[in-house]
Structure formats: C-alpha cells, structure tokens
Short mmCIF file of C-alpha atoms and ligand atoms in Angstrom, two decimals:
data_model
loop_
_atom_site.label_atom_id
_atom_site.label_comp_id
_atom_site.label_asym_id
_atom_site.label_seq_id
_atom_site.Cartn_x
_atom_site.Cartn_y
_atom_site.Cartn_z
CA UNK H 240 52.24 -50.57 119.23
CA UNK H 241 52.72 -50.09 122.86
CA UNK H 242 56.46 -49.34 123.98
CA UNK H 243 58.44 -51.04 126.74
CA UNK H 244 57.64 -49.73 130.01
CA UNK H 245 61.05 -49.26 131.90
CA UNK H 246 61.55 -50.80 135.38
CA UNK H 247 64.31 -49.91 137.96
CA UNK H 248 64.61 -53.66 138.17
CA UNK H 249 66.73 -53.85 135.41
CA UNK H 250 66.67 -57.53 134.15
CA UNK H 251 62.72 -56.28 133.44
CA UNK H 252 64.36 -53.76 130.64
CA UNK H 253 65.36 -56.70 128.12
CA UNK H 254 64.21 -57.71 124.70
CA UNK H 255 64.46 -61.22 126.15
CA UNK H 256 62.41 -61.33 129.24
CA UNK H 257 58.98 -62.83 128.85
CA UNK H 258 58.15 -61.01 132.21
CA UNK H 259 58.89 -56.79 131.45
CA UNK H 260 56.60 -54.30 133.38
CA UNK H 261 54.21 -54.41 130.48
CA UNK H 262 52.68 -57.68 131.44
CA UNK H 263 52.81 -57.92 135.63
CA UNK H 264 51.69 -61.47 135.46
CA UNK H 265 50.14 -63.25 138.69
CA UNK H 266 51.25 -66.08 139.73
CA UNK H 267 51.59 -68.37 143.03
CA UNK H 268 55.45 -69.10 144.52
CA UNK H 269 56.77 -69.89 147.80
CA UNK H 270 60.47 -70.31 149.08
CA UNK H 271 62.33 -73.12 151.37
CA UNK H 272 59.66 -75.50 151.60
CA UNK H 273 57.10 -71.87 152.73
CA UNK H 274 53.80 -71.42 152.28
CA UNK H 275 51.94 -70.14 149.18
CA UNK H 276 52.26 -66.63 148.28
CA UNK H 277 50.87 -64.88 145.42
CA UNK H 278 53.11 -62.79 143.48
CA UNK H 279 54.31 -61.18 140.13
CA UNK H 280 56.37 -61.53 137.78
CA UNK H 281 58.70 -59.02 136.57
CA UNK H 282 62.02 -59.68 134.83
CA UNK H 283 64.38 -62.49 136.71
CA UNK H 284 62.07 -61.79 139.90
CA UNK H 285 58.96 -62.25 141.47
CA UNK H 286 57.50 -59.70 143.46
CA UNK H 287 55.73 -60.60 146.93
CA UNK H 288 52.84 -59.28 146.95
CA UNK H 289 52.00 -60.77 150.00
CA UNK H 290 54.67 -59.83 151.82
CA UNK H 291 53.72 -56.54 150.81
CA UNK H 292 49.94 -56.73 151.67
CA UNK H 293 51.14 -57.77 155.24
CA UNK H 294 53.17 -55.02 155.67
CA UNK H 295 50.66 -52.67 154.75
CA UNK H 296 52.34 -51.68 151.29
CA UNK H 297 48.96 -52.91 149.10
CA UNK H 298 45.09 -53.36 150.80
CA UNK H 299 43.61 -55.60 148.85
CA UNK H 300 41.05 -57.12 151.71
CA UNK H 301 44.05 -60.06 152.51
CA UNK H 302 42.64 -61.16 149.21
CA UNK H 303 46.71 -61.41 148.34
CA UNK H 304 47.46 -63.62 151.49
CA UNK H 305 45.19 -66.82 150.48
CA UNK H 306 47.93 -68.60 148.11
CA UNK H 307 45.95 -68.10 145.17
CA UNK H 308 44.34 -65.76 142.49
CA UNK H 309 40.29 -66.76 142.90
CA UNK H 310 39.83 -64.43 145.68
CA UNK H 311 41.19 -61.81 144.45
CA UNK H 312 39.50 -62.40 141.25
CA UNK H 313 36.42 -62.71 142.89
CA UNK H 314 36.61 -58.96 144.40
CA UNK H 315 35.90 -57.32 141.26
CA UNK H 316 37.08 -55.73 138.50
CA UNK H 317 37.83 -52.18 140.06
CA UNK H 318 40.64 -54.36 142.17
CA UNK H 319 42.28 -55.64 139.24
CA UNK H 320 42.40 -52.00 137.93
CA UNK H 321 43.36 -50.76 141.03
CA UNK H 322 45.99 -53.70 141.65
CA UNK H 323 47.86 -53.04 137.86
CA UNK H 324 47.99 -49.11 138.19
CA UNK H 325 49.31 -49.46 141.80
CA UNK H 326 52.34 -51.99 140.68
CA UNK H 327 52.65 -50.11 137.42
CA UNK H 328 53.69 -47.09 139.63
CA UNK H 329 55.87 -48.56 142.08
CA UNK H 330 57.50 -50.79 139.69
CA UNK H 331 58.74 -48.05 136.92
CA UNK H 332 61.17 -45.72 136.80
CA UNK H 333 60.91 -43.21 139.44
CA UNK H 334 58.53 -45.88 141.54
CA UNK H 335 59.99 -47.27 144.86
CA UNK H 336 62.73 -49.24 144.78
CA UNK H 337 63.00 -49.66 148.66
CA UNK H 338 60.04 -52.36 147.51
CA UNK H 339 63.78 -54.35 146.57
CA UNK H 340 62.94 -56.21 149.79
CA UNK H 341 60.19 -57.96 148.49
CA UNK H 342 61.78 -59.20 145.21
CA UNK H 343 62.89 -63.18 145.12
CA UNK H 344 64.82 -64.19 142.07
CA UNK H 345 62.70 -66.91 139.94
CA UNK H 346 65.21 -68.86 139.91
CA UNK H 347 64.66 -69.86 143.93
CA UNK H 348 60.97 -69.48 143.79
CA UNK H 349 58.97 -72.91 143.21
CA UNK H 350 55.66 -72.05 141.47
CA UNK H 351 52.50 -73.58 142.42
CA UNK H 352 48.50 -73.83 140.59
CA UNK H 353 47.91 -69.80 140.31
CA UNK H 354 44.08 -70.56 140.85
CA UNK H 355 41.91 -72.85 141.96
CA UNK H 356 40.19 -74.00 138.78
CA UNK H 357 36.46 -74.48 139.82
CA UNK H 358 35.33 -75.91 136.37
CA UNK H 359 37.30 -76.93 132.78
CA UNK H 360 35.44 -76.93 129.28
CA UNK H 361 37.53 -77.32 126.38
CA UNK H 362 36.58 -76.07 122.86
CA UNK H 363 37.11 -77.12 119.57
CA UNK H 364 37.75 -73.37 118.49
CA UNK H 365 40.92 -73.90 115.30
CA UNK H 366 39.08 -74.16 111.90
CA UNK H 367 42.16 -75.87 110.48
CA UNK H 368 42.29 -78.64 113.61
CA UNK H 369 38.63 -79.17 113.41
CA UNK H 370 39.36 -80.11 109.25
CA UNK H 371 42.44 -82.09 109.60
CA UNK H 372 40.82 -84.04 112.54
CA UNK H 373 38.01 -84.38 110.28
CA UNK H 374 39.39 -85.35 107.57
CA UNK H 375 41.67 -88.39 109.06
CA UNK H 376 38.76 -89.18 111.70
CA UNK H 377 35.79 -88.91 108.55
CA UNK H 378 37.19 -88.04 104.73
CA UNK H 379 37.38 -84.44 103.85
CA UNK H 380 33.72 -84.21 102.46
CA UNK H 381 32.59 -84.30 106.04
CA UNK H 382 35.49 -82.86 107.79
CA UNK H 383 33.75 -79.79 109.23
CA UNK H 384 30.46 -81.14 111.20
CA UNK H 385 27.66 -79.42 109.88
CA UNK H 386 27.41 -76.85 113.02
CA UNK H 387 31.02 -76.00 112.90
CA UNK H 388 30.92 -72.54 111.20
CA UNK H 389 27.67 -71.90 113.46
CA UNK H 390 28.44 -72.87 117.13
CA UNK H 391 31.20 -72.98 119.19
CA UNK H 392 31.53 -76.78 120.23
CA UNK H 393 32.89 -77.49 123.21
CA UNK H 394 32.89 -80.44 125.91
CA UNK H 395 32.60 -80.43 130.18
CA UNK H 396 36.05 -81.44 130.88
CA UNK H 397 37.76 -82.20 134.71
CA UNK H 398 38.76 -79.53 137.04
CA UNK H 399 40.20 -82.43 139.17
CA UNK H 400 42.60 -82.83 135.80
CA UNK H 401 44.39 -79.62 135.19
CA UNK H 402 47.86 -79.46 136.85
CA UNK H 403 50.94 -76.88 136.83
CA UNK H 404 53.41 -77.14 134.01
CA UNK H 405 56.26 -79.13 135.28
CA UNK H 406 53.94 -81.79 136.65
CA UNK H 407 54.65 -85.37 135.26
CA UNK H 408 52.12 -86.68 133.25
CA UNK H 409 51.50 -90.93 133.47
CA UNK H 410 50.51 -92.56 129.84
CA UNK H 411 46.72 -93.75 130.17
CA UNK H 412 45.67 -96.84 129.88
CA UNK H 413 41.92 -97.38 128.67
CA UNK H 414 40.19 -99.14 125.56
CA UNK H 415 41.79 -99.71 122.74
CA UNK H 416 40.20 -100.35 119.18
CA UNK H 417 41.76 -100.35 115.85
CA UNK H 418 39.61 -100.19 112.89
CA UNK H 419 40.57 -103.52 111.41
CA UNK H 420 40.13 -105.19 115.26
CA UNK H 421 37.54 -107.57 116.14
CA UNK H 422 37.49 -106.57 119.05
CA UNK H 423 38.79 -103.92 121.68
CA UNK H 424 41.06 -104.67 123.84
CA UNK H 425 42.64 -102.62 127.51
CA UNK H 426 46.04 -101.29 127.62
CA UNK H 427 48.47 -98.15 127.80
CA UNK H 428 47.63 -95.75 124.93
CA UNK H 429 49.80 -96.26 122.05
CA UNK H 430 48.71 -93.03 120.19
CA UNK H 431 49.43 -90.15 122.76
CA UNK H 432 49.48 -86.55 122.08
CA UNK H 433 49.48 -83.22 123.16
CA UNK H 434 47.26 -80.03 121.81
CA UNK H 435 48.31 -76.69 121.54
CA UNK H 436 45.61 -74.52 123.45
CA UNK H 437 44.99 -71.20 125.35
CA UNK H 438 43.19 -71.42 128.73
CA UNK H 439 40.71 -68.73 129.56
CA UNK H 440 40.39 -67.88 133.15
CA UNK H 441 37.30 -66.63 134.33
CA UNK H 442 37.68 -63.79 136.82
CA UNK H 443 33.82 -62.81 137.27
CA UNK H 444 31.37 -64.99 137.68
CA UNK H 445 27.70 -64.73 135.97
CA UNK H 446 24.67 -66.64 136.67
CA UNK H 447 22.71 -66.81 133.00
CA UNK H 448 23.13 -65.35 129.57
CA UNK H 449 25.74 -63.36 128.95
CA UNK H 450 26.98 -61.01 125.93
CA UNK H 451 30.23 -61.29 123.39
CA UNK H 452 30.95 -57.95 125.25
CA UNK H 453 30.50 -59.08 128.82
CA UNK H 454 32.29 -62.15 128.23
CA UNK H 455 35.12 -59.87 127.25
CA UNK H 456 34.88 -58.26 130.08
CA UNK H 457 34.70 -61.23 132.47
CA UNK H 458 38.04 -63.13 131.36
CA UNK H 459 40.35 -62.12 134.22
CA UNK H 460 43.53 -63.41 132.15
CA UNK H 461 45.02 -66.41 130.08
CA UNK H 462 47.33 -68.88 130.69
CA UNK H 463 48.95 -71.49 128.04
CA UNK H 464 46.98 -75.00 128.31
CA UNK H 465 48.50 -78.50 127.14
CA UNK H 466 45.24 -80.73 126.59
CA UNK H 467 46.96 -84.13 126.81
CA UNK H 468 44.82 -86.09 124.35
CA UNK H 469 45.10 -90.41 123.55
CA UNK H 470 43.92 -90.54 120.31
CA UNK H 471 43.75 -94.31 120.06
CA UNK H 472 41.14 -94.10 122.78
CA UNK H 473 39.56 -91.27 121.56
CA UNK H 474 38.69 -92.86 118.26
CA UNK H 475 36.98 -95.65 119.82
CA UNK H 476 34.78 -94.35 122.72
CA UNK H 477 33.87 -90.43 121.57
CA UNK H 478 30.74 -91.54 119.18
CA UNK H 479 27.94 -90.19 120.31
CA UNK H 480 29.02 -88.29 123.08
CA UNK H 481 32.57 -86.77 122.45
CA UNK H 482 35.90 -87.27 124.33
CA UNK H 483 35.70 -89.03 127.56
CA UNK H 484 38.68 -91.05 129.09
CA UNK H 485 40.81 -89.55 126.16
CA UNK H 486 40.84 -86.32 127.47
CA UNK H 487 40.79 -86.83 131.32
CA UNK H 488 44.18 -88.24 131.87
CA UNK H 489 45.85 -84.32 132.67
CA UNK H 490 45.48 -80.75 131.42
CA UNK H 491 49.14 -78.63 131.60
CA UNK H 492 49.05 -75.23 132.28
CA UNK H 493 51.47 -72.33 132.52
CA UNK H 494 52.08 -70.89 135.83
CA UNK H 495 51.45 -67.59 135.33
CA UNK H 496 47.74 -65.71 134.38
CA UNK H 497 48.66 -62.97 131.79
CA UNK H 498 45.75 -60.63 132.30
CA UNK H 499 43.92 -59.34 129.67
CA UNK H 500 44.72 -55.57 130.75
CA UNK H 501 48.47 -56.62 129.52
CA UNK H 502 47.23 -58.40 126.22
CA UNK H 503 44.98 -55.13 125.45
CA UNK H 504 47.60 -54.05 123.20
CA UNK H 505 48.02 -57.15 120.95
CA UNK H 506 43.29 -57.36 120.59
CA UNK H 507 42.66 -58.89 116.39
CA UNK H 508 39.62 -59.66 115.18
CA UNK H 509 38.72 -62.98 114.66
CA UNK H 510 39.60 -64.41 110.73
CA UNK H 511 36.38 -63.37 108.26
CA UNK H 512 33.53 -65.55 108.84
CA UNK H 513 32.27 -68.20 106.10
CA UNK H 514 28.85 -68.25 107.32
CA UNK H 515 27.16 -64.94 109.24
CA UNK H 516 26.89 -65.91 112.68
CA UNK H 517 23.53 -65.54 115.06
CA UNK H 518 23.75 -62.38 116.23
CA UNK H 519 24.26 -63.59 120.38
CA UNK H 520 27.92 -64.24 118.78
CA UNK H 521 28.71 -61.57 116.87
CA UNK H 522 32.03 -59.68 118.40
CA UNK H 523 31.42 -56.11 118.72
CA UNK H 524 35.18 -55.91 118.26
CA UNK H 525 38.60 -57.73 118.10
CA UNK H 526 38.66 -60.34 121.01
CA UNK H 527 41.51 -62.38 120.00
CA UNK H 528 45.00 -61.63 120.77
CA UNK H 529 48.39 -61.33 118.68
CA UNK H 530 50.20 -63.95 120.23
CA UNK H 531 53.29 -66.44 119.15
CA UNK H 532 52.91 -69.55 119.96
CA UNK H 533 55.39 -73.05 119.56
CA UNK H 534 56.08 -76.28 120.50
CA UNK H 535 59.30 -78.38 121.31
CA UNK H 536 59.67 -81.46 122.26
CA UNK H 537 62.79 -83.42 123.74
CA UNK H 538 63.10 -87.33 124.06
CA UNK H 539 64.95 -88.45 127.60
CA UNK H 540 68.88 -87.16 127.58
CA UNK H 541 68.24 -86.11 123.67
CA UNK H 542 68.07 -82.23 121.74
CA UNK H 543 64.86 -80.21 121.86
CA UNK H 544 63.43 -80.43 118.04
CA UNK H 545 60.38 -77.48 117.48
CA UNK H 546 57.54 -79.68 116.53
CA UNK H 547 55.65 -76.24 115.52
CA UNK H 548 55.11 -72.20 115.24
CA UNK H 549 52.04 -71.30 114.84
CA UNK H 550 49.89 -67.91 116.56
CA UNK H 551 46.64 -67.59 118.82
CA UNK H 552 44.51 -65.20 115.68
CA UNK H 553 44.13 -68.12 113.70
CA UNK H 554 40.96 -68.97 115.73
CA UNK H 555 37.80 -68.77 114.60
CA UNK H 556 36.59 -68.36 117.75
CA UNK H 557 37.48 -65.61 120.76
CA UNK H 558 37.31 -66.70 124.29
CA UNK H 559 34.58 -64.08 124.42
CA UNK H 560 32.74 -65.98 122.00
CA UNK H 561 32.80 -69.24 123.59
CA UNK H 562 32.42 -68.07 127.22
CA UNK H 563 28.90 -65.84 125.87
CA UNK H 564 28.04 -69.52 123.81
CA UNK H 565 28.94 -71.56 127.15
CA UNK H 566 26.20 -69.27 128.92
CA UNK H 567 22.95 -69.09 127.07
CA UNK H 568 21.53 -72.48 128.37
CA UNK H 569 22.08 -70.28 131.63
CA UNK H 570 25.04 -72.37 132.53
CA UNK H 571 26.49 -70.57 135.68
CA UNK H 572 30.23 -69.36 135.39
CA UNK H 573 32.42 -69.43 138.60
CA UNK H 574 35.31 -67.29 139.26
CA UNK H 575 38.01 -69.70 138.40
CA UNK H 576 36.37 -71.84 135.69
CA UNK H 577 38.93 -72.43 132.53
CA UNK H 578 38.15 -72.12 128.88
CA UNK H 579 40.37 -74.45 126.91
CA UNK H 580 40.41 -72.76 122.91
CA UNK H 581 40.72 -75.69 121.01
CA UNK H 582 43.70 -77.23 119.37
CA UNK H 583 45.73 -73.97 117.57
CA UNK H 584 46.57 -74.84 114.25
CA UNK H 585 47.43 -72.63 111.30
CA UNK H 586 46.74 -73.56 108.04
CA UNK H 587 50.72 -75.04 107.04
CA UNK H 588 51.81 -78.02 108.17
CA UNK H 589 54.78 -76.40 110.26
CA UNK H 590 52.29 -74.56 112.38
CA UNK H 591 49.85 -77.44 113.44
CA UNK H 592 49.38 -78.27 116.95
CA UNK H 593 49.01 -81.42 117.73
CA UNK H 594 51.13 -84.87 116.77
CA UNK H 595 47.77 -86.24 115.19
CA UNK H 596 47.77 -83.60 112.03
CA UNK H 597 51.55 -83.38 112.30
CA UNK H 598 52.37 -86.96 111.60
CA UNK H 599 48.86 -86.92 109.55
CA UNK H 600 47.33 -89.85 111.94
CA UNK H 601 50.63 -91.68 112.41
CA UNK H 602 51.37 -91.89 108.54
CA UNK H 603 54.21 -89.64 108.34
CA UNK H 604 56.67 -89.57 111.11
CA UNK H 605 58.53 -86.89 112.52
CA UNK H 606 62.12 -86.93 112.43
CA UNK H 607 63.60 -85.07 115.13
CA UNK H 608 66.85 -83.30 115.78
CA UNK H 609 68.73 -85.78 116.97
CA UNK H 610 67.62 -88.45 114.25
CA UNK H 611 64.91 -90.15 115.85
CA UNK H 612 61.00 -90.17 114.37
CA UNK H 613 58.12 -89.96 116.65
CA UNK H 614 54.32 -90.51 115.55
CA UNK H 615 52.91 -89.85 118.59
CA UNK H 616 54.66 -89.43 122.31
CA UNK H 617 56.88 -91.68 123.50
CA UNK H 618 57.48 -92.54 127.29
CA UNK H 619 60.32 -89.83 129.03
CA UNK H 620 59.45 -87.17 125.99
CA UNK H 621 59.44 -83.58 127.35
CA UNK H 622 56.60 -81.19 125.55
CA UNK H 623 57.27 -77.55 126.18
CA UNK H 624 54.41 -74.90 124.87
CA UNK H 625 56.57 -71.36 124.44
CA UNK H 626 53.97 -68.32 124.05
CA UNK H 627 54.75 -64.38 123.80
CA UNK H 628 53.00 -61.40 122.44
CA UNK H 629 55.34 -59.20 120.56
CA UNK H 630 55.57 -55.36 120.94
CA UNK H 631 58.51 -53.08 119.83
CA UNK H 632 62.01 -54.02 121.60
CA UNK H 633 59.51 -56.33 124.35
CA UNK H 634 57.26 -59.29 124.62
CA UNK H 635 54.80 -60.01 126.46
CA UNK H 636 55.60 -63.47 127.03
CA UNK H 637 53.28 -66.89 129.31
CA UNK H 638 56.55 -68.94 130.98
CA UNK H 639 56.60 -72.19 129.94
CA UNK H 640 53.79 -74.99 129.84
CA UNK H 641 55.83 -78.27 130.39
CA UNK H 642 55.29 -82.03 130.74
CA UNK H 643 57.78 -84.80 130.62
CA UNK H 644 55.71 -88.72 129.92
CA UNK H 645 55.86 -91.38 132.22
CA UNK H 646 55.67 -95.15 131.42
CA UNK H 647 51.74 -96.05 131.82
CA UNK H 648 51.17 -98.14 135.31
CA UNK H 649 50.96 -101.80 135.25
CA UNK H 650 47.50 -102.78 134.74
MN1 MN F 164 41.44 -79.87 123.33
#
C-alpha cells in the first residue's frame, strides 16, 4: 500500500483529510461572488490553478482558465500526466511553497459543477441491488433478468439533470399507481429515494468500439453520484422501456473528480463471475477500486443517523466494463459524458444503498437516531454520500455528495 505523500501545507499531512497530496483532486471554486476557477484540492485548501496558469507558473494551453475540467480533459492524456507530476512536485516537501499565494482555504471557496457533463447513462452494475429490486419488484425466482450475469444494463439518462452536491432537490410529482388501484392517479411521489452510485467521468472521447482496456484508459476520474430515484413512479411507468420520469427529477454529484491516477493504488478485480462473460468484456485486470462508501441521512433540525456502509468492489461490473459495453453499437463517447455504476449494495442489510432494499419496499421502517422511522424520504431530509479510499495513516477521500428535499410544487 502506497504511503502518505507529505505536503509543506501541513493540514494535507493528516489521517483525517479526505484531500492529502496523494489524491490532487480537480475541482471548480471561485471567491466573493468571482468567476469560476479550476483548482485542487489539498488539505483545508484549494489550490488556484488558474491563478497560477495566468501567471505563468503551469502552461496548460489556458485549458485551466475556462471554469471547468472538459477542456482540459479534452487535451489528452499526456496533460493529465504532465499536470499530476508537476503539482506532485511543487506541492511536497521540498516543492515551492512561495506557491502559498495561490492557496484559498475551503472553507471560503464556493464550489461549482467541475465539468460540463455532455451525456449521463446510468447502470444497473450491484448484483445484490439488481436481486433485492428484483425480488420486491418480481419474486425471487425472477429476480435477476435473464441477461443480468451477461450484459451490463444500463439506461440514457439527462445531462440537463445532474447538479452539484449541495443543490436542493424538489419532490416529483408524476403518475402514481398502486397495485391494488383502479386506476392511476397524478401527484407528489410518496415513495422517494436515493441510490448509492459512483459516476464515471469520461476524459477521452472515442467514436466506435472500444476495449475493457481502453475504456480503462479513457475514464479521466470519478466522482460520488446520488441517483435520486421515485419508486412509486418507477413501478408504474418503467415496463417495457425502463425508468423514465422516475429517474429524471436530479442526479447529485460530489464536487470534486478523483482521478484515476490517485485511485491506481486501491485497483480490485471485479467479484468471480457466475457465468463466463463474452470475451469484448473480459477485464484484462482489476478495474474496480477499494473504496468506502456510506450514507447518512438527517431529518430538518434532527441528528444524522448512517442509513449504510457499504464499499465500491462489490460490483459486478467496472466502469471499464460498462463504458467498452456502452460502445460496441458504436455509440460515440464525449469528453465529459458520466457513467452512473448502479445502485452499490453489499450483500448485508447494513450495507444496502438505497431506502427501497433498506426498508424492504416500505415494509420495514427505519428508525433513526433521534426516534423517528422513515420508509422512504421525507420533505427537509438531508442525504449525505461519504466516500474514501483507505491507504496506511491517509485516505483518499470524494468530499461530500449532499441533498436536502424540498416539499413537491403545487400541481
Ligand atoms: Mn441508478
């Protein structure tokens, strides 16, 4: 395991931070009401990296002067390389510390989107999701669909629908049906949820098939991804096609991209496969990532009560996977288009991730901290996804992915 890499910023030295020289996550801040500026991470600061491109200290084309990640992204993998080593240097011990200049603490620095997300498809990646979903949504002889240990499934979801963790999120309102109902009837969701999910952020874009390997290669980073689900209207509208309005009301993310350079360290293979895939899927090596992962979740003026602890190698499928999967129909990949995993549940019933298999469908409520029960979300409910990769005496760690519920608007 990969040791701490020491900083002369000091508050980058601690067990504790989620941001220590090891990761260098990119992210998008400004200051007083500013513009945009991309920066990174590093202990209790954030580095300017713009700032620093202006003033001649990186050359990165003025890639690192648009207010966000996709250009830079776009300019190829030798940049990111080049970009990592560079802060790597001047960030450690014996690096430059008259680069103190450029350092804002966190805690005045209001993040924005880190990219511009030019497409979202979310999978359906967690073995254990996909057969506690089945098995409320079908009986547990079908829980698995037949293709499930043989394809990746996945749906197109909305680009227009993925906002920045701290972003309030409005209850839907859309068609409601419950199985013993006549008939449907229109109204705010009574059965919402989130879903515990990584977001894969492509950072090279291909035009056609693509390998497991290449795949690998073209995931820039990954960022922690709350796939707000209503599972009342869910239920009622997905058959044939899948989720629609269920799934389109907002998609959290975290604000920061943790590359994949600072995961390399924490790579697993994927769990042993049931049935031998096609070979187009096989991993040439371990894809996934070592990563803890929780949830929390805090009613209005209340205690925070952790709904769940659960970890990202659970999945049955990698990123790389999915992304290869996504294009063999030749399905071109932009710089900027987001992978969701799938729900990440493990295989207790502390470490599922989503209300639906935690309250098994509404059946067993939750009771929380301070002595309430909760099926499903209730209105002024704060979620918070919590994510870190572990090394010895550091962590690797995403920031948080939050989202406090609003009362649905008046119809
Ligand atoms: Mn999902």
């Amino acid at each position: 395991m990969t040791k701490l890499l020491r900083s002369w910023v000091e508050s980058a030295n601690s067990a504790e931070t989620p941001f220590p020289l090891n990761n260098l996550p990119y992210g998008v801040f400004s200051t007083g009401g500013g513009a945009p500026r991309c920066g990174t991470a590093i202990g209790d600061q954030v580095l300017d990296l713009a700032a620093m491109e202006a003033d001649g200290k990186l050359s990165f084309d003025g890639t690192l002067q648009t207010g966000s990640w996709n250009a830079f992204m776009g300019s190829g993998k030798a940049n990111w390389s080049k970009l990592r080593e560079t802060l790597t240097d001047m960030l450690g011990d014996g690096g430059d510390e008259s680069l103190a200049t450029y350092l804002v603490p966190l805690a005045e620095a209001e993040l924005h989107m880190p990219f511009a997300v030019s497409e979202y498809t979310d999978f359906y990646a967690g073995k254990h999701h996909a057969f506690n979903v089945g098995t409320m949504f079908r009986g547990p002889e079908n829980a698995l669909p037949p293709n499930w240990l043989h394809i990746p499934i996945g749906y197109n979801g909305r680009a227009s629908s993925v906002v920045l963790s701290g972003t309030e999120v409005i209850r839907p309102n859309g068609q409601l049906k419950g199985p013993d109902d006549e008939m449907p009837r229109f109204g705010p969701s009574q059965r919402f949820d989130i879903e515990l999910e990584m977001g894969a952020v492509v950072g090279t874009p291909s035009n056609g098939p693509i390998s497991v390997a290449e795949a690998f290669e073209n995931i820039f980073g990954y960022v922690l991804l709350n796939d707000w689900s209503a599972r009342d209207i869910q239920a009622w509208e997905y058959m044939p096609l899948g989720p629609f309005q269920a799934k389109a009301t907002a998609t959290t993310i975290s604000p920061w991209i943790v590359t994949a350079a600072a995961l390399e360290p924490f790579r697993t293979s994927t769990p042993e496969r049931e049935k031998p895939l096609l070979d187009y899927l096989t991993e040439p090596g371990p894809m996934l990532y070592d990563i803890d992962l929780s949830v929390t979740i805090r009613p209005e003026g209340g205690a925070e009560t952790v709904l769940t602890n659960t970890n990202l190698n659970v999945m049955y499928y990698s990123a790389a996977q999915q992304l290869a999967h996504h294009t063999t129909s030749g399905c071109p990949m932009r710089v900027g288009d987001l992978l969701g995993s799938g729900t990440i549940s493990g295989p207790t019933k502390e470490s599922r991730g989503s209300l639906l298999e935690l309250s098994w469908g509404g059946k067993e409520p939750i009771t929380l901290e301070g002595g309430e029960t909760r099926k499903f979300i209730e209105d002024g409910d704060t979620l918070t996804l919590k994510g870190a990769a572990r090394g010895a005496g550091f962590q690797v760690g995403f920031g948080d992915c939050v989202g406090q519920i609003k009362p649905a608007r008046p119809l």
